[in-house]
PDB file of C-alpha atoms in Angstrom:
ATOM      1  CA  MET S   1      87.668 -19.394  53.467  1.00 83.00           C
ATOM      2  CA  LEU S   2      86.059 -17.007  50.949  1.00 89.00           C
ATOM      3  CA  LYS S   3      82.471 -16.511  49.747  1.00 93.00           C
ATOM      4  CA  VAL S   4      82.770 -16.089  45.970  1.00 95.00           C
ATOM      5  CA  LEU S   5      80.270 -15.076  43.279  1.00 96.00           C
ATOM      6  CA  VAL S   6      81.034 -16.814  40.017  1.00 96.00           C
ATOM      7  CA  ALA S   7      79.352 -15.083  37.049  1.00 96.00           C
ATOM      8  CA  GLU S   8      79.953 -17.140  33.929  1.00 95.00           C
ATOM      9  CA  ASP S   9      77.439 -18.034  31.192  1.00 93.00           C
ATOM     10  CA  ASP S  10      79.295 -21.067  29.928  1.00 93.00           C
ATOM     11  CA  ALA S  11      77.966 -23.892  32.046  1.00 94.00           C
ATOM     12  CA  GLU S  12      81.070 -26.077  31.673  1.00 92.00           C
ATOM     13  CA  THR S  13      83.471 -23.281  32.670  1.00 92.00           C
ATOM     14  CA  ARG S  14      81.245 -22.196  35.565  1.00 94.00           C
ATOM     15  CA  ASP S  15      80.934 -25.731  36.897  1.00 93.00           C
ATOM     16  CA  TYR S  16      84.653 -26.197  36.592  1.00 92.00           C
ATOM     17  CA  ILE S  17      85.387 -23.030  38.646  1.00 93.00           C
ATOM     18  CA  GLU S  18      82.658 -23.711  41.215  1.00 94.00           C
ATOM     19  CA  ARG S  19      83.736 -27.313  41.766  1.00 92.00           C
ATOM     20  CA  GLY S  20      87.376 -26.307  42.141  1.00 92.00           C
ATOM     21  CA  LEU S  21      86.625 -23.529  44.651  1.00 92.00           C
ATOM     22  CA  ARG S  22      84.345 -25.823  46.718  1.00 92.00           C
ATOM     23  CA  GLU S  23      87.074 -28.418  46.863  1.00 90.00           C
ATOM     24  CA  LEU S  24      89.273 -25.708  48.448  1.00 89.00           C
ATOM     25  CA  GLY S  25      86.611 -25.090  51.057  1.00 89.00           C
ATOM     26  CA  HIS S  26      85.175 -21.823  49.624  1.00 92.00           C
ATOM     27  CA  THR S  27      81.482 -21.027  49.543  1.00 94.00           C
ATOM     28  CA  VAL S  28      80.288 -20.373  45.972  1.00 95.00           C
ATOM     29  CA  VAL S  29      77.231 -18.797  44.399  1.00 96.00           C
ATOM     30  CA  GLY S  30      76.873 -19.189  40.644  1.00 95.00           C
ATOM     31  CA  ALA S  31      75.166 -16.875  38.169  1.00 95.00           C
ATOM     32  CA  ALA S  32      74.602 -17.607  34.483  1.00 95.00           C
ATOM     33  CA  ASP S  33      73.485 -14.175  33.225  1.00 94.00           C
ATOM     34  CA  GLY S  34      74.019 -10.504  33.828  1.00 93.00           C
ATOM     35  CA  ARG S  35      70.777  -9.732  35.729  1.00 92.00           C
ATOM     36  CA  ASP S  36      71.257 -12.530  38.241  1.00 94.00           C
ATOM     37  CA  THR S  37      74.862 -11.402  38.717  1.00 94.00           C
ATOM     38  CA  LEU S  38      73.831  -7.816  39.422  1.00 92.00           C
ATOM     39  CA  PHE S  39      71.104  -8.992  41.858  1.00 92.00           C
ATOM     40  CA  PHE S  40      73.496 -11.244  43.851  1.00 93.00           C
ATOM     41  CA  ALA S  41      76.370  -8.729  43.821  1.00 92.00           C
ATOM     42  CA  THR S  42      74.229  -5.933  45.234  1.00 89.00           C
ATOM     43  CA  SER S  43      72.123  -7.971  47.689  1.00 88.00           C
ATOM     44  CA  GLU S  44      74.630 -10.326  49.336  1.00 88.00           C
ATOM     45  CA  PRO S  45      78.111  -9.751  50.780  1.00 90.00           C
ATOM     46  CA  PHE S  46      80.944 -11.561  48.948  1.00 92.00           C
ATOM     47  CA  ASP S  47      84.666 -11.697  49.504  1.00 91.00           C
ATOM     48  CA  ALA S  48      85.342 -11.726  45.767  1.00 93.00           C
ATOM     49  CA  ILE S  49      83.478 -11.810  42.421  1.00 95.00           C
ATOM     50  CA  ILE S  50      84.729 -13.615  39.304  1.00 96.00           C
ATOM     51  CA  LEU S  51      83.014 -11.805  36.512  1.00 95.00           C
ATOM     52  CA  ASP S  52      82.837 -12.911  32.897  1.00 93.00           C
ATOM     53  CA  ARG S  53      82.866  -9.943  30.600  1.00 90.00           C
ATOM     54  CA  MET S  54      80.548 -11.319  27.969  1.00 89.00           C
ATOM     55  CA  LEU S  55      77.420 -12.255  29.986  1.00 92.00           C
ATOM     56  CA  PRO S  56      73.921 -12.329  28.405  1.00 93.00           C
ATOM     57  CA  GLY S  57      71.354  -9.859  29.590  1.00 91.00           C
ATOM     58  CA  LEU S  58      73.838  -7.341  31.036  1.00 89.00           C
ATOM     59  CA  ASP S  59      77.434  -7.459  30.001  1.00 90.00           C
ATOM     60  CA  GLY S  60      80.257  -7.566  32.544  1.00 90.00           C
ATOM     61  CA  MET S  61      81.374  -3.961  32.012  1.00 89.00           C
ATOM     62  CA  THR S  62      77.806  -2.658  32.730  1.00 91.00           C
ATOM     63  CA  ILE S  63      77.551  -4.833  35.841  1.00 91.00           C
ATOM     64  CA  LEU S  64      80.951  -3.624  37.035  1.00 88.00           C
ATOM     65  CA  LYS S  65      80.027   0.052  36.686  1.00 86.00           C
ATOM     66  CA  SER S  66      76.656  -0.519  38.306  1.00 87.00           C
ATOM     67  CA  ILE S  67      77.949  -2.263  41.416  1.00 88.00           C
ATOM     68  CA  ARG S  68      80.793   0.264  41.843  1.00 83.00           C
ATOM     69  CA  GLY S  69      78.247   3.089  41.449  1.00 80.00           C
ATOM     70  CA  ALA S  70      76.097   1.424  44.112  1.00 81.00           C
ATOM     71  CA  GLY S  71      79.041   1.495  46.496  1.00 78.00           C
ATOM     72  CA  VAL S  72      79.868  -2.253  46.354  1.00 84.00           C
ATOM     73  CA  ASP S  73      83.669  -2.503  46.784  1.00 85.00           C
ATOM     74  CA  THR S  74      83.918  -6.297  46.603  1.00 90.00           C
ATOM     75  CA  PRO S  75      87.138  -7.234  44.736  1.00 92.00           C
ATOM     76  CA  VAL S  76      86.335  -8.185  41.146  1.00 93.00           C
ATOM     77  CA  LEU S  77      88.424 -10.556  38.997  1.00 94.00           C
ATOM     78  CA  MET S  78      87.316 -10.028  35.390  1.00 91.00           C
ATOM     79  CA  LEU S  79      87.487 -13.203  33.337  1.00 89.00           C
ATOM     80  CA  THR S  80      87.385 -12.835  29.559  1.00 85.00           C
ATOM     81  CA  ALA S  81      88.439 -14.063  26.168  1.00 84.00           C
ATOM     82  CA  LEU S  82      89.306 -10.418  25.196  1.00 79.00           C
ATOM     83  CA  ALA S  83      93.116 -10.280  25.490  1.00 71.00           C
ATOM     84  CA  ARG S  84      94.015  -6.921  23.948  1.00 76.00           C
ATOM     85  CA  VAL S  85      95.796  -4.427  26.102  1.00 75.00           C
ATOM     86  CA  GLU S  86      93.069  -1.830  25.603  1.00 76.00           C
ATOM     87  CA  ASP S  87      90.447  -4.392  26.742  1.00 76.00           C
ATOM     88  CA  ARG S  88      92.365  -5.021  29.950  1.00 75.00           C
ATOM     89  CA  VAL S  89      92.873  -1.348  30.548  1.00 75.00           C
ATOM     90  CA  GLU S  90      89.186  -0.646  30.011  1.00 77.00           C
ATOM     91  CA  GLY S  91      88.212  -3.310  32.524  1.00 75.00           C
ATOM     92  CA  LEU S  92      90.589  -2.111  35.133  1.00 77.00           C
ATOM     93  CA  GLU S  93      89.616   1.548  34.728  1.00 74.00           C
ATOM     94  CA  ALA S  94      85.904   0.500  35.058  1.00 76.00           C
ATOM     95  CA  GLY S  95      86.658  -0.808  38.526  1.00 78.00           C
ATOM     96  CA  ALA S  96      87.956  -4.371  38.119  1.00 86.00           C
ATOM     97  CA  ASP S  97      90.755  -5.270  40.525  1.00 89.00           C
ATOM     98  CA  ASP S  98      92.355  -7.940  38.312  1.00 89.00           C
ATOM     99  CA  TYR S  99      91.948  -9.320  34.833  1.00 86.00           C
ATOM    100  CA  LEU S 100      92.493 -12.930  33.714  1.00 89.00           C
ATOM    101  CA  VAL S 101      92.359 -14.021  30.093  1.00 88.00           C
ATOM    102  CA  LYS S 102      90.774 -17.325  28.963  1.00 86.00           C
ATOM    103  CA  PRO S 103      91.977 -20.019  28.713  1.00 87.00           C
ATOM    104  CA  PHE S 104      93.397 -19.929  32.236  1.00 87.00           C
ATOM    105  CA  ALA S 105      94.942 -22.280  34.715  1.00 89.00           C
ATOM    106  CA  PHE S 106      92.846 -22.875  37.827  1.00 90.00           C
ATOM    107  CA  THR S 107      95.894 -22.527  40.045  1.00 89.00           C
ATOM    108  CA  GLU S 108      96.486 -19.051  38.631  1.00 89.00           C
ATOM    109  CA  LEU S 109      92.847 -18.094  39.219  1.00 91.00           C
ATOM    110  CA  THR S 110      92.951 -19.176  42.857  1.00 89.00           C
ATOM    111  CA  ALA S 111      96.277 -17.413  43.372  1.00 89.00           C
ATOM    112  CA  ARG S 112      94.841 -14.175  42.102  1.00 90.00           C
ATOM    113  CA  LEU S 113      91.709 -14.621  44.218  1.00 89.00           C
ATOM    114  CA  ASN S 114      93.848 -15.129  47.305  1.00 87.00           C
ATOM    115  CA  ALA S 115      95.881 -12.029  46.463  1.00 87.00           C
ATOM    116  CA  LEU S 116      92.726  -9.931  46.082  1.00 86.00           C
ATOM    117  CA  SER S 117      91.351 -11.139  49.378  1.00 80.00           C
ATOM    118  CA  ARG S 118      94.534 -10.011  51.210  1.00 77.00           C
ATOM    119  CA  ARG S 119      94.324  -6.436  49.928  1.00 67.00           C
ATOM    120  CA  PRO S 120      93.373  -3.837  52.552  1.00 57.00           C
ATOM    121  CA  ALA S 121      89.927  -2.319  52.153  1.00 49.00           C
ATOM    122  CA  ALA S 122      91.434   1.170  51.654  1.00 43.00           C
ATOM    123  CA  VAL S 123      92.881   0.032  48.312  1.00 42.00           C
ATOM    124  CA  MET S 124      89.325  -0.603  47.127  1.00 44.00           C
ATOM    125  CA  ALA S 125      88.024   2.848  47.924  1.00 50.00           C
ATOM    126  CA  GLU S 126      86.049   4.273  45.073  1.00 66.00           C
ATOM    127  CA  THR S 127      87.268   7.554  43.688  1.00 79.00           C
ATOM    128  CA  THR S 128      84.660   7.927  41.016  1.00 84.00           C
ATOM    129  CA  LEU S 129      80.935   7.182  41.178  1.00 89.00           C
ATOM    130  CA  ARG S 130      79.177   6.603  37.846  1.00 88.00           C
ATOM    131  CA  ILE S 131      75.440   5.965  37.732  1.00 90.00           C
ATOM    132  CA  GLY S 132      73.667   6.341  34.365  1.00 89.00           C
ATOM    133  CA  ASP S 133      74.892   9.529  32.725  1.00 92.00           C
ATOM    134  CA  ILE S 134      76.067  11.101  36.013  1.00 94.00           C
ATOM    135  CA  GLU S 135      79.647  10.931  37.169  1.00 93.00           C
ATOM    136  CA  LEU S 136      81.017  12.176  40.481  1.00 93.00           C
ATOM    137  CA  ASN S 137      84.822  12.396  40.821  1.00 88.00           C
ATOM    138  CA  ARG S 138      85.903  12.496  44.428  1.00 84.00           C
ATOM    139  CA  LEU S 139      89.469  13.346  43.683  1.00 75.00           C
ATOM    140  CA  LYS S 140      88.585  16.418  41.627  1.00 81.00           C
ATOM    141  CA  HIS S 141      85.356  17.227  43.511  1.00 87.00           C
ATOM    142  CA  GLU S 142      83.753  17.391  40.043  1.00 92.00           C
ATOM    143  CA  VAL S 143      80.350  16.351  38.817  1.00 96.00           C
ATOM    144  CA  ARG S 144      79.382  15.740  35.219  1.00 95.00           C
ATOM    145  CA  ARG S 145      76.164  14.740  33.587  1.00 95.00           C
ATOM    146  CA  GLY S 146      76.159  13.627  30.004  1.00 91.00           C
ATOM    147  CA  GLY S 147      79.704  14.744  29.862  1.00 90.00           C
ATOM    148  CA  GLN S 148      78.736  18.325  30.869  1.00 94.00           C
ATOM    149  CA  ARG S 149      80.180  19.822  34.056  1.00 95.00           C
ATOM    150  CA  VAL S 150      77.653  20.639  36.820  1.00 96.00           C
ATOM    151  CA  ASP S 151      78.846  23.278  39.252  1.00 96.00           C
ATOM    152  CA  LEU S 152      77.712  22.593  42.782  1.00 96.00           C
ATOM    153  CA  GLN S 153      78.162  24.175  46.188  1.00 94.00           C
ATOM    154  CA  PRO S 154      80.058  22.061  48.763  1.00 92.00           C
ATOM    155  CA  ARG S 155      76.814  20.983  50.582  1.00 94.00           C
ATOM    156  CA  GLU S 156      75.102  20.176  47.272  1.00 95.00           C
ATOM    157  CA  TYR S 157      78.142  18.115  46.263  1.00 95.00           C
ATOM    158  CA  ALA S 158      78.178  16.309  49.629  1.00 94.00           C
ATOM    159  CA  LEU S 159      74.466  15.657  49.297  1.00 95.00           C
ATOM    160  CA  LEU S 160      74.844  14.137  45.846  1.00 96.00           C
ATOM    161  CA  ASP S 161      77.720  12.000  46.923  1.00 93.00           C
ATOM    162  CA  GLU S 162      75.642  10.600  49.823  1.00 92.00           C
ATOM    163  CA  LEU S 163      72.718   9.889  47.557  1.00 95.00           C
ATOM    164  CA  MET S 164      74.867   8.255  44.816  1.00 94.00           C
ATOM    165  CA  THR S 165      76.772   6.225  47.361  1.00 89.00           C
ATOM    166  CA  ASN S 166      73.457   4.761  48.518  1.00 88.00           C
ATOM    167  CA  ALA S 167      71.864   4.560  45.056  1.00 89.00           C
ATOM    168  CA  GLY S 168      68.847   2.273  44.983  1.00 88.00           C
ATOM    169  CA  ARG S 169      68.280   2.654  48.744  1.00 86.00           C
ATOM    170  CA  VAL S 170      66.180   5.202  50.581  1.00 89.00           C
ATOM    171  CA  VAL S 171      68.265   7.773  52.400  1.00 90.00           C
ATOM    172  CA  THR S 172      66.237   9.398  55.217  1.00 91.00           C
ATOM    173  CA  ARG S 173      66.222  13.014  56.162  1.00 90.00           C
ATOM    174  CA  THR S 174      67.802  12.114  59.492  1.00 90.00           C
ATOM    175  CA  MET S 175      70.624  10.296  57.706  1.00 88.00           C
ATOM    176  CA  LEU S 176      71.336  13.260  55.460  1.00 93.00           C
ATOM    177  CA  LEU S 177      71.335  15.672  58.445  1.00 91.00           C
ATOM    178  CA  GLU S 178      73.938  13.518  60.198  1.00 87.00           C
ATOM    179  CA  ARG S 179      76.170  12.686  57.234  1.00 85.00           C
ATOM    180  CA  VAL S 180      76.028  15.913  55.250  1.00 92.00           C
ATOM    181  CA  TRP S 181      75.612  18.554  57.974  1.00 90.00           C
ATOM    182  CA  ASP S 182      76.861  16.563  60.990  1.00 82.00           C
ATOM    183  CA  PHE S 183      73.673  17.480  62.770  1.00 85.00           C
ATOM    184  CA  HIS S 184      72.641  14.936  65.406  1.00 78.00           C
ATOM    185  CA  PHE S 185      69.388  16.682  66.118  1.00 79.00           C
ATOM    186  CA  ASP S 186      66.490  18.030  64.102  1.00 80.00           C
ATOM    187  CA  PRO S 187      67.137  21.759  63.308  1.00 81.00           C
ATOM    188  CA  LYS S 188      63.420  22.170  62.660  1.00 83.00           C
ATOM    189  CA  THR S 189      64.144  23.860  59.352  1.00 87.00           C
ATOM    190  CA  ASN S 190      63.733  22.837  55.720  1.00 92.00           C
ATOM    191  CA  ILE S 191      67.482  22.862  55.128  1.00 94.00           C
ATOM    192  CA  VAL S 192      67.462  19.437  53.519  1.00 95.00           C
ATOM    193  CA  GLU S 193      64.496  20.124  51.273  1.00 95.00           C
ATOM    194  CA  THR S 194      66.049  23.438  50.165  1.00 96.00           C
ATOM    195  CA  HIS S 195      69.363  21.888  49.215  1.00 97.00           C
ATOM    196  CA  VAL S 196      67.784  18.959  47.432  1.00 97.00           C
ATOM    197  CA  SER S 197      65.744  21.456  45.417  1.00 97.00           C
ATOM    198  CA  ARG S 198      68.843  23.418  44.462  1.00 96.00           C
ATOM    199  CA  LEU S 199      70.704  20.227  43.575  1.00 97.00           C
ATOM    200  CA  ARG S 200      67.846  19.028  41.434  1.00 97.00           C
ATOM    201  CA  SER S 201      67.738  22.348  39.599  1.00 97.00           C
ATOM    202  CA  LYS S 202      71.404  22.243  38.715  1.00 97.00           C
ATOM    203  CA  LEU S 203      71.651  18.533  38.036  1.00 96.00           C
ATOM    204  CA  ASN S 204      68.564  18.303  35.800  1.00 96.00           C
ATOM    205  CA  ALA S 205      69.102  21.490  33.761  1.00 95.00           C
ATOM    206  CA  GLY S 206      68.740  20.427  30.139  1.00 93.00           C
ATOM    207  CA  PHE S 207      67.729  16.833  31.042  1.00 94.00           C
ATOM    208  CA  ASP S 208      64.215  15.282  31.293  1.00 92.00           C
ATOM    209  CA  HIS S 209      64.902  12.616  33.919  1.00 93.00           C
ATOM    210  CA  ASP S 210      65.185  13.506  37.626  1.00 95.00           C
ATOM    211  CA  PRO S 211      67.333  10.819  39.285  1.00 95.00           C
ATOM    212  CA  ILE S 212      66.379  11.978  42.786  1.00 96.00           C
ATOM    213  CA  GLN S 213      63.077  10.521  43.821  1.00 95.00           C
ATOM    214  CA  THR S 214      61.209  11.829  46.842  1.00 95.00           C
ATOM    215  CA  VAL S 215      59.872   8.940  48.958  1.00 92.00           C
ATOM    216  CA  ARG S 216      57.036  10.542  50.881  1.00 89.00           C
ATOM    217  CA  GLY S 217      57.420  10.204  54.628  1.00 85.00           C
ATOM    218  CA  SER S 218      60.890   8.658  54.322  1.00 85.00           C
ATOM    219  CA  GLY S 219      63.495  10.566  52.397  1.00 91.00           C
ATOM    220  CA  TYR S 220      65.123  10.346  48.989  1.00 95.00           C
ATOM    221  CA  LEU S 221      66.166   7.598  46.604  1.00 94.00           C
ATOM    222  CA  PHE S 222      68.737   8.072  43.826  1.00 94.00           C
ATOM    223  CA  ASP S 223      67.898   6.120  40.678  1.00 87.00           C
ATOM    224  CA  ALA S 224      69.493   7.252  37.441  1.00 72.00           C
TER     225      ALA S 224
END
């Protein structure tokens, strides 16, 4: 059985989906607007998310990019009335795993959910992190901010990847030493602080906002 987040602002459609999924034995959490959807998607584990593209508060595309940027790899079935090919392509390229156009048959929706739940986790691996105006492409090892390329050294790139993967959460100095440098001891140096400083300098050149917040006594928090 699956735990499914159903994000749909139309109460009749949402109730229809929720009731049908519960009758099949699934656990369902409903959300009527974008902000609740983003909260649930990033704070609870789900097996799948049914995401309406036209949600009030935050639209489905913004939510999709935000949860992917936050490292949430839950399969997403985008549900929408927008049926053009370019709309479907945009949704899939933003990180959706499937796309279903309204009106839809409930049997098709459940068949697609079941197919998504059978996919191996490796298929869901994120190749691009996008948070705010910052994009990190893991395939090209390339970082851009506001569309402009930011040239980073390998450690700086790995540091940014770790911070963006855990965006919205504090990453401690010990965690960075283990994951970026593979140190399982304290080298008693300021190696982390030095690299964060260099990363900030390159990432923020020409921009007013520093997305890397220092959390005194704990570590760093990425918030673009």
